[in-house]
Amino acid sequence: MSDSKFALYISIASLVTFLIVAFYGNYNQRENEIHKPVMEPTKPIAFKNAKTIPLPEKIDLAGEAVPLHIDDVKERLDKELHINSYWHNNTIFLFKRANRWFPVIEPILKKNGVPDDFKYLALIESGLENVTSYAGAVGFWQILKSTGKEYGLEINRDVDERYHPVKSTEAACKYLKRAYQKFGNWTLVAASYNRGMRGMQNALDNQKVDNYYDLMLNDETSRYVFRILAIKQIFESPEDYGLDISKEHLYEPYVYRTDTVRNSTDWVDYAKAQNTSYKTLRIYNPWIQDDDIRIGRNEYYVVSLPLRD
């Protein structure tokens, strides 16, 4: 037999073998599919309690009435109320953290003559968590490094007072009061916290209007005040928005003592000497940025510590 004929026979035999294997493989697969148990089709989840939410007849920000007779104003508030009412996991945790931190923030606002409603600004900015934005703003009040230094916060390798719940609130009050001196209107002050004082003034000048609700703004600033309003409304009447907030589930304010540190310190050793852990020290003092601190002459830091048993 010539080599060419032998090669031809081999090729034909390989092809026949392939076809037989393919046929029986497909046959077995079809048999398995025929005898596979029939699965019930997945039913869509029915949100039986989902319903539209009525708007309040009136609402204000820091005593300044919201013009709900303007259609787009009413619809923007409507949107934010629905988002935050049905975003249950997020909104519930806002209540939990607010119970811990509002008692710290509220007296500072009052002392500085800033309306109490601005505590909700901090709430929508950060959820009262020490988060960092894509732009580098940090802490409860989402303060940029340059802004923090401008308003007296210490920011360096060892310390970042933008994370200090008291000092950052004081710095935010300085900004808010300065903005009020410029605009004479708390709603514009709130919007400027998002867009900046210069940005808000440019928008007012370019569009020849004198209030927030008549401005055409980018989506973020356009929603900003309404997010504050929605959270305020939900906090004041949680049951009206489908939230059953049990007081015993809220986070309690920290109960602490203070200590003054005047010398350069290894925080790990310091915490151990105070009968606590470095982790707990950092939780109570989020402004601490490293595991040691260098303290110059005439400098000192007041540290919060859990009460001893």
mmCIF file of C-alpha atoms in Angstrom:
data_model
loop_
_atom_site.group_PDB
_atom_site.id
_atom_site.type_symbol
_atom_site.label_atom_id
_atom_site.label_comp_id
_atom_site.label_asym_id
_atom_site.label_seq_id
_atom_site.Cartn_x
_atom_site.Cartn_y
_atom_site.Cartn_z
ATOM 1 C CA MET A 1 0.000 0.000 0.000
ATOM 2 C CA SER A 2 1.391 3.382 -0.973
ATOM 3 C CA ASP A 3 2.015 6.011 1.633
ATOM 4 C CA SER A 4 -0.663 8.290 0.141
ATOM 5 C CA LYS A 5 -3.383 5.604 0.340
ATOM 6 C CA PHE A 6 -2.382 4.721 3.897
ATOM 7 C CA ALA A 7 -2.669 8.374 4.915
ATOM 8 C CA LEU A 8 -6.085 8.598 3.248
ATOM 9 C CA TYR A 9 -7.391 5.542 5.198
ATOM 10 C CA ILE A 10 -6.096 7.014 8.463
ATOM 11 C CA SER A 11 -7.876 10.315 7.776
ATOM 12 C CA ILE A 12 -11.177 8.565 6.969
ATOM 13 C CA ALA A 13 -10.952 6.438 10.134
ATOM 14 C CA SER A 14 -10.272 9.541 12.287
ATOM 15 C CA LEU A 15 -13.259 11.351 10.745
ATOM 16 C CA VAL A 16 -15.606 8.403 11.398
ATOM 17 C CA THR A 17 -14.406 8.153 15.010
ATOM 18 C CA PHE A 18 -14.995 11.900 15.525
ATOM 19 C CA LEU A 19 -18.540 11.703 14.138
ATOM 20 C CA ILE A 20 -19.447 8.729 16.345
ATOM 21 C CA VAL A 21 -18.140 10.457 19.495
ATOM 22 C CA ALA A 22 -19.886 13.703 18.615
ATOM 23 C CA PHE A 23 -23.209 11.909 17.930
ATOM 24 C CA TYR A 24 -23.268 9.999 21.215
ATOM 25 C CA GLY A 25 -22.046 13.007 23.164
ATOM 26 C CA ASN A 26 -24.872 15.180 21.832
ATOM 27 C CA TYR A 27 -27.367 12.346 22.315
ATOM 28 C CA ASN A 28 -26.423 11.937 25.976
ATOM 29 C CA GLN A 29 -26.605 15.683 26.493
ATOM 30 C CA ARG A 30 -30.097 15.779 24.983
ATOM 31 C CA GLU A 31 -31.151 12.844 27.146
ATOM 32 C CA ASN A 32 -29.907 14.622 30.245
ATOM 33 C CA GLU A 33 -31.765 17.786 29.304
ATOM 34 C CA ILE A 34 -34.980 15.842 28.596
ATOM 35 C CA HIS A 35 -34.881 14.202 32.028
ATOM 36 C CA LYS A 36 -33.687 17.319 33.882
ATOM 37 C CA PRO A 37 -36.233 18.373 36.549
ATOM 38 C CA VAL A 38 -38.326 21.310 35.455
ATOM 39 C CA MET A 39 -37.429 24.436 37.494
ATOM 40 C CA GLU A 40 -40.068 26.909 38.483
ATOM 41 C CA PRO A 41 -39.495 30.262 36.766
ATOM 42 C CA THR A 42 -38.071 32.899 39.097
ATOM 43 C CA LYS A 43 -40.758 35.270 40.217
ATOM 44 C CA PRO A 44 -39.999 38.959 40.497
ATOM 45 C CA ILE A 45 -39.773 40.309 44.006
ATOM 46 C CA ALA A 46 -42.942 42.140 44.938
ATOM 47 C CA PHE A 47 -42.383 45.248 47.024
ATOM 48 C CA LYS A 48 -45.835 45.257 48.569
ATOM 49 C CA ASN A 49 -45.091 48.210 50.842
ATOM 50 C CA ALA A 50 -43.650 50.469 48.150
ATOM 51 C CA LYS A 51 -45.813 53.497 47.614
ATOM 52 C CA THR A 52 -45.560 57.122 46.649
ATOM 53 C CA ILE A 53 -44.763 59.517 49.450
ATOM 54 C CA PRO A 54 -46.793 62.680 49.986
ATOM 55 C CA LEU A 55 -44.866 65.922 50.054
ATOM 56 C CA PRO A 56 -45.067 68.187 53.106
ATOM 57 C CA GLU A 57 -47.301 71.208 52.672
ATOM 58 C CA LYS A 58 -44.407 73.434 53.680
ATOM 59 C CA ILE A 59 -40.743 73.061 54.567
ATOM 60 C CA ASP A 60 -37.887 75.423 55.310
ATOM 61 C CA LEU A 61 -34.132 75.458 55.583
ATOM 62 C CA ALA A 62 -32.889 77.491 58.552
ATOM 63 C CA GLY A 63 -36.206 79.341 58.654
ATOM 64 C CA GLU A 64 -36.141 80.169 54.919
ATOM 65 C CA ALA A 65 -39.256 78.832 53.192
ATOM 66 C CA VAL A 66 -38.890 76.503 50.217
ATOM 67 C CA PRO A 67 -41.087 77.663 47.273
ATOM 68 C CA LEU A 68 -42.965 74.409 46.705
ATOM 69 C CA HIS A 69 -45.390 76.195 44.354
ATOM 70 C CA ILE A 70 -42.611 76.091 41.719
ATOM 71 C CA ASP A 71 -42.991 72.792 39.846
ATOM 72 C CA ASP A 72 -39.316 71.876 39.479
ATOM 73 C CA VAL A 73 -38.646 72.743 43.140
ATOM 74 C CA LYS A 74 -41.450 70.460 44.256
ATOM 75 C CA GLU A 75 -40.240 67.651 41.976
ATOM 76 C CA ARG A 76 -36.626 67.906 43.133
ATOM 77 C CA LEU A 77 -37.700 67.604 46.762
ATOM 78 C CA ASP A 78 -40.037 64.763 45.804
ATOM 79 C CA LYS A 79 -37.144 62.859 44.230
ATOM 80 C CA GLU A 80 -34.819 63.198 47.229
ATOM 81 C CA LEU A 81 -37.555 62.231 49.701
ATOM 82 C CA HIS A 82 -38.258 59.021 47.768
ATOM 83 C CA ILE A 83 -34.575 58.175 47.341
ATOM 84 C CA ASN A 84 -33.792 58.545 51.038
ATOM 85 C CA SER A 85 -37.031 56.948 52.227
ATOM 86 C CA TYR A 86 -36.478 53.777 50.218
ATOM 87 C CA TRP A 87 -32.691 53.683 50.635
ATOM 88 C CA HIS A 88 -33.379 52.079 53.987
ATOM 89 C CA ASN A 89 -29.987 50.641 54.870
ATOM 90 C CA ASN A 90 -28.254 53.975 54.365
ATOM 91 C CA THR A 91 -30.894 56.137 56.055
ATOM 92 C CA ILE A 92 -31.162 53.867 59.096
ATOM 93 C CA PHE A 93 -27.418 54.150 59.684
ATOM 94 C CA LEU A 94 -27.670 57.929 59.400
ATOM 95 C CA PHE A 95 -30.048 57.814 62.388
ATOM 96 C CA LYS A 96 -27.682 55.506 64.280
ATOM 97 C CA ARG A 97 -24.594 57.686 63.809
ATOM 98 C CA ALA A 98 -26.482 60.964 64.261
ATOM 99 C CA ASN A 99 -27.490 59.864 67.752
ATOM 100 C CA ARG A 100 -23.788 59.674 68.635
ATOM 101 C CA TRP A 101 -22.555 62.834 66.947
ATOM 102 C CA PHE A 102 -25.407 65.369 66.875
ATOM 103 C CA PRO A 103 -24.940 66.030 70.630
ATOM 104 C CA VAL A 104 -21.365 67.085 69.752
ATOM 105 C CA ILE A 105 -22.257 69.156 66.674
ATOM 106 C CA GLU A 106 -25.434 70.909 67.844
ATOM 107 C CA PRO A 107 -23.949 72.998 70.698
ATOM 108 C CA ILE A 108 -21.051 74.117 68.472
ATOM 109 C CA LEU A 109 -23.464 75.340 65.792
ATOM 110 C CA LYS A 110 -25.502 77.148 68.435
ATOM 111 C CA LYS A 111 -22.440 78.764 70.017
ATOM 112 C CA ASN A 112 -21.371 80.082 66.606
ATOM 113 C CA GLY A 113 -24.799 81.368 65.609
ATOM 114 C CA VAL A 114 -25.192 78.829 62.793
ATOM 115 C CA PRO A 115 -28.715 77.397 62.365
ATOM 116 C CA ASP A 116 -29.251 73.914 63.743
ATOM 117 C CA ASP A 117 -30.342 72.652 60.297
ATOM 118 C CA PHE A 118 -26.701 72.674 59.202
ATOM 119 C CA LYS A 119 -26.100 69.482 61.144
ATOM 120 C CA TYR A 120 -27.915 67.813 58.235
ATOM 121 C CA LEU A 121 -25.322 69.263 55.866
ATOM 122 C CA ALA A 122 -22.621 67.283 57.669
ATOM 123 C CA LEU A 123 -24.886 64.240 57.527
ATOM 124 C CA ILE A 124 -25.274 64.321 53.733
ATOM 125 C CA GLU A 125 -21.611 65.229 53.222
ATOM 126 C CA SER A 126 -20.151 62.213 54.997
ATOM 127 C CA GLY A 127 -22.856 60.206 56.757
ATOM 128 C CA LEU A 128 -20.879 61.237 59.875
ATOM 129 C CA GLU A 129 -18.065 58.892 58.888
ATOM 130 C CA ASN A 130 -14.446 59.886 58.408
ATOM 131 C CA VAL A 131 -14.492 59.289 54.679
ATOM 132 C CA THR A 132 -12.258 60.768 51.959
ATOM 133 C CA SER A 133 -13.689 62.122 48.701
ATOM 134 C CA TYR A 134 -12.143 61.711 45.250
ATOM 135 C CA ALA A 135 -11.050 65.374 45.541
ATOM 136 C CA GLY A 136 -9.245 64.758 48.838
ATOM 137 C CA ALA A 137 -11.846 66.300 51.162
ATOM 138 C CA VAL A 138 -12.001 64.414 54.460
ATOM 139 C CA GLY A 139 -13.869 64.079 57.718
ATOM 140 C CA PHE A 140 -17.447 64.739 58.790
ATOM 141 C CA TRP A 141 -17.485 68.114 57.030
ATOM 142 C CA GLN A 142 -15.465 67.001 53.966
ATOM 143 C CA ILE A 143 -12.879 69.744 54.244
ATOM 144 C CA LEU A 144 -10.091 70.155 51.685
ATOM 145 C CA LYS A 145 -6.533 70.480 52.946
ATOM 146 C CA SER A 146 -6.170 74.086 51.771
ATOM 147 C CA THR A 147 -9.533 75.069 53.277
ATOM 148 C CA GLY A 148 -8.718 73.364 56.566
ATOM 149 C CA LYS A 149 -5.469 75.291 56.936
ATOM 150 C CA GLU A 150 -7.235 78.524 55.959
ATOM 151 C CA TYR A 151 -9.683 78.013 58.821
ATOM 152 C CA GLY A 152 -7.074 77.135 61.415
ATOM 153 C CA LEU A 153 -6.835 73.332 61.358
ATOM 154 C CA GLU A 154 -3.495 71.610 61.870
ATOM 155 C CA ILE A 155 -2.724 69.200 59.029
ATOM 156 C CA ASN A 156 0.618 67.397 58.813
ATOM 157 C CA ARG A 157 2.177 63.942 59.003
ATOM 158 C CA ASP A 158 1.241 63.451 62.651
ATOM 159 C CA VAL A 159 -2.081 65.271 62.932
ATOM 160 C CA ASP A 160 -5.055 65.994 60.692
ATOM 161 C CA GLU A 161 -7.662 68.008 62.558
ATOM 162 C CA ARG A 162 -10.123 67.714 59.688
ATOM 163 C CA TYR A 163 -10.893 64.385 61.379
ATOM 164 C CA HIS A 164 -11.382 66.047 64.782
ATOM 165 C CA PRO A 165 -15.156 66.108 65.391
ATOM 166 C CA VAL A 166 -15.040 69.304 67.473
ATOM 167 C CA LYS A 167 -12.330 71.279 65.686
ATOM 168 C CA SER A 168 -13.609 70.423 62.208
ATOM 169 C CA THR A 169 -17.095 71.588 63.207
ATOM 170 C CA GLU A 170 -15.602 74.841 64.465
ATOM 171 C CA ALA A 171 -13.817 75.280 61.127
ATOM 172 C CA ALA A 172 -17.011 74.545 59.187
ATOM 173 C CA CYS A 173 -18.819 77.189 61.263
ATOM 174 C CA LYS A 174 -16.182 79.747 60.296
ATOM 175 C CA TYR A 175 -16.843 79.022 56.629
ATOM 176 C CA LEU A 176 -20.625 79.092 57.036
ATOM 177 C CA LYS A 177 -20.579 82.402 58.918
ATOM 178 C CA ARG A 178 -18.267 83.955 56.334
ATOM 179 C CA ALA A 179 -20.547 82.750 53.536
ATOM 180 C CA TYR A 180 -23.567 84.225 55.322
ATOM 181 C CA GLN A 181 -21.814 87.584 55.539
ATOM 182 C CA LYS A 182 -21.421 87.394 51.761
ATOM 183 C CA PHE A 183 -24.867 86.130 50.718
ATOM 184 C CA GLY A 184 -27.152 87.047 53.629
ATOM 185 C CA ASN A 185 -29.125 83.889 52.905
ATOM 186 C CA TRP A 186 -28.656 80.480 54.540
ATOM 187 C CA THR A 187 -29.906 78.521 51.521
ATOM 188 C CA LEU A 188 -27.199 80.076 49.345
ATOM 189 C CA VAL A 189 -24.717 79.402 52.146
ATOM 190 C CA ALA A 190 -25.622 75.699 52.064
ATOM 191 C CA ALA A 191 -25.309 75.565 48.265
ATOM 192 C CA SER A 192 -21.959 77.366 48.425
ATOM 193 C CA TYR A 193 -20.614 74.623 50.697
ATOM 194 C CA ASN A 194 -20.872 72.376 47.646
ATOM 195 C CA ARG A 195 -20.003 74.795 44.825
ATOM 196 C CA GLY A 196 -17.860 77.348 46.642
ATOM 197 C CA MET A 197 -18.613 80.989 47.371
ATOM 198 C CA ARG A 198 -17.071 82.213 44.135
ATOM 199 C CA GLY A 199 -18.910 79.604 42.087
ATOM 200 C CA MET A 200 -22.255 80.563 43.608
ATOM 201 C CA GLN A 201 -21.644 84.275 43.141
ATOM 202 C CA ASN A 202 -20.670 83.753 39.500
ATOM 203 C CA ALA A 203 -23.858 81.734 38.901
ATOM 204 C CA LEU A 204 -26.008 84.450 40.508
ATOM 205 C CA ASP A 205 -24.309 87.199 38.495
ATOM 206 C CA ASN A 206 -24.378 85.339 35.182
ATOM 207 C CA GLN A 207 -28.048 84.344 35.479
ATOM 208 C CA LYS A 208 -29.138 87.684 37.015
ATOM 209 C CA VAL A 209 -31.086 86.148 39.893
ATOM 210 C CA ASP A 210 -30.722 86.444 43.654
ATOM 211 C CA ASN A 211 -31.734 83.059 45.085
ATOM 212 C CA TYR A 212 -30.876 79.377 44.876
ATOM 213 C CA TYR A 213 -34.247 78.191 43.603
ATOM 214 C CA ASP A 214 -34.064 80.324 40.445
ATOM 215 C CA LEU A 215 -30.613 79.099 39.450
ATOM 216 C CA MET A 216 -29.773 76.582 36.719
ATOM 217 C CA LEU A 217 -26.918 74.594 38.244
ATOM 218 C CA ASN A 218 -24.951 71.408 37.670
ATOM 219 C CA ASP A 219 -26.649 68.237 38.853
ATOM 220 C CA GLU A 220 -24.695 67.925 42.108
ATOM 221 C CA THR A 221 -25.338 71.451 43.360
ATOM 222 C CA SER A 222 -28.891 71.387 41.999
ATOM 223 C CA ARG A 223 -29.618 68.371 44.235
ATOM 224 C CA TYR A 224 -27.510 69.479 47.198
ATOM 225 C CA VAL A 225 -29.964 71.634 49.149
ATOM 226 C CA PHE A 226 -32.812 69.201 48.443
ATOM 227 C CA ARG A 227 -30.782 66.348 49.889
ATOM 228 C CA ILE A 228 -30.422 68.372 53.100
ATOM 229 C CA LEU A 229 -34.139 69.180 53.096
ATOM 230 C CA ALA A 230 -35.131 65.554 52.527
ATOM 231 C CA ILE A 231 -32.962 64.249 55.370
ATOM 232 C CA LYS A 232 -34.256 66.993 57.664
ATOM 233 C CA GLN A 233 -37.865 66.067 56.849
ATOM 234 C CA ILE A 234 -37.254 62.341 57.374
ATOM 235 C CA PHE A 235 -35.431 62.938 60.671
ATOM 236 C CA GLU A 236 -38.248 65.089 61.968
ATOM 237 C CA SER A 237 -40.991 62.589 61.017
ATOM 238 C CA PRO A 238 -39.420 59.157 60.425
ATOM 239 C CA GLU A 239 -42.707 57.248 60.836
ATOM 240 C CA ASP A 240 -44.238 59.237 57.969
ATOM 241 C CA TYR A 241 -41.523 57.838 55.697
ATOM 242 C CA GLY A 242 -41.780 54.188 56.658
ATOM 243 C CA LEU A 243 -38.951 54.137 59.201
ATOM 244 C CA ASP A 244 -39.383 52.522 62.603
ATOM 245 C CA ILE A 245 -36.346 53.735 64.544
ATOM 246 C CA SER A 246 -35.862 51.952 67.867
ATOM 247 C CA LYS A 247 -33.952 54.098 70.319
ATOM 248 C CA GLU A 248 -32.139 51.112 71.806
ATOM 249 C CA HIS A 249 -30.585 50.371 68.399
ATOM 250 C CA LEU A 250 -28.980 53.801 68.039
ATOM 251 C CA TYR A 251 -25.276 54.342 68.682
ATOM 252 C CA GLU A 252 -24.606 55.990 72.020
ATOM 253 C CA PRO A 253 -22.288 59.003 72.303
ATOM 254 C CA TYR A 254 -18.791 58.201 73.478
ATOM 255 C CA VAL A 255 -18.251 58.705 77.192
ATOM 256 C CA TYR A 256 -14.661 59.716 77.718
ATOM 257 C CA ARG A 257 -12.072 61.418 79.855
ATOM 258 C CA THR A 258 -9.286 63.652 78.546
ATOM 259 C CA ASP A 259 -5.549 63.702 79.023
ATOM 260 C CA THR A 260 -3.021 66.327 77.958
ATOM 261 C CA VAL A 261 0.055 65.086 76.095
ATOM 262 C CA ARG A 262 2.986 67.532 76.118
ATOM 263 C CA ASN A 263 5.930 65.412 74.970
ATOM 264 C CA SER A 264 6.736 63.488 71.816
ATOM 265 C CA THR A 265 5.023 60.164 72.242
ATOM 266 C CA ASP A 266 4.773 56.670 70.851
ATOM 267 C CA TRP A 267 0.997 56.239 70.703
ATOM 268 C CA VAL A 268 1.122 52.456 71.000
ATOM 269 C CA ASP A 269 3.053 52.657 74.267
ATOM 270 C CA TYR A 270 0.916 55.561 75.442
ATOM 271 C CA ALA A 271 -2.307 53.623 74.862
ATOM 272 C CA LYS A 272 -0.937 50.645 76.746
ATOM 273 C CA ALA A 273 0.030 52.884 79.674
ATOM 274 C CA GLN A 274 -3.541 54.217 79.687
ATOM 275 C CA ASN A 275 -4.934 50.682 79.926
ATOM 276 C CA THR A 276 -6.412 50.779 76.436
ATOM 277 C CA SER A 277 -5.423 49.711 72.924
ATOM 278 C CA TYR A 278 -3.933 51.681 70.056
ATOM 279 C CA LYS A 279 -7.069 50.858 68.041
ATOM 280 C CA THR A 280 -9.326 52.357 70.718
ATOM 281 C CA LEU A 281 -7.088 55.413 70.964
ATOM 282 C CA ARG A 282 -7.433 55.982 67.208
ATOM 283 C CA ILE A 283 -11.215 55.468 67.306
ATOM 284 C CA TYR A 284 -11.571 58.115 70.037
ATOM 285 C CA ASN A 285 -9.014 60.393 68.342
ATOM 286 C CA PRO A 286 -9.306 60.001 64.567
ATOM 287 C CA TRP A 287 -7.156 63.126 64.092
ATOM 288 C CA ILE A 288 -4.086 61.066 65.087
ATOM 289 C CA GLN A 289 -2.416 60.089 61.820
ATOM 290 C CA ASP A 290 0.603 58.009 62.805
ATOM 291 C CA ASP A 291 1.743 55.701 65.576
ATOM 292 C CA ASP A 292 3.914 58.411 67.118
ATOM 293 C CA ILE A 293 3.827 62.193 67.413
ATOM 294 C CA ARG A 294 6.521 64.844 67.533
ATOM 295 C CA ILE A 295 5.634 67.689 69.894
ATOM 296 C CA GLY A 296 7.604 70.934 69.960
ATOM 297 C CA ARG A 297 8.149 73.317 72.808
ATOM 298 C CA ASN A 298 4.946 74.943 74.122
ATOM 299 C CA GLU A 299 2.828 72.479 72.126
ATOM 300 C CA TYR A 300 0.345 70.023 73.563
ATOM 301 C CA TYR A 301 -2.554 67.816 72.488
ATOM 302 C CA VAL A 302 -5.718 66.925 74.369
ATOM 303 C CA VAL A 303 -6.484 63.252 73.924
ATOM 304 C CA SER A 304 -9.871 61.583 74.478
ATOM 305 C CA LEU A 305 -9.806 58.256 76.306
ATOM 306 C CA PRO A 306 -12.521 55.818 77.381
ATOM 307 C CA LEU A 307 -13.541 56.185 80.992
ATOM 308 C CA ARG A 308 -11.828 53.783 83.337
ATOM 309 C CA ASP A 309 -14.057 51.226 85.046
#
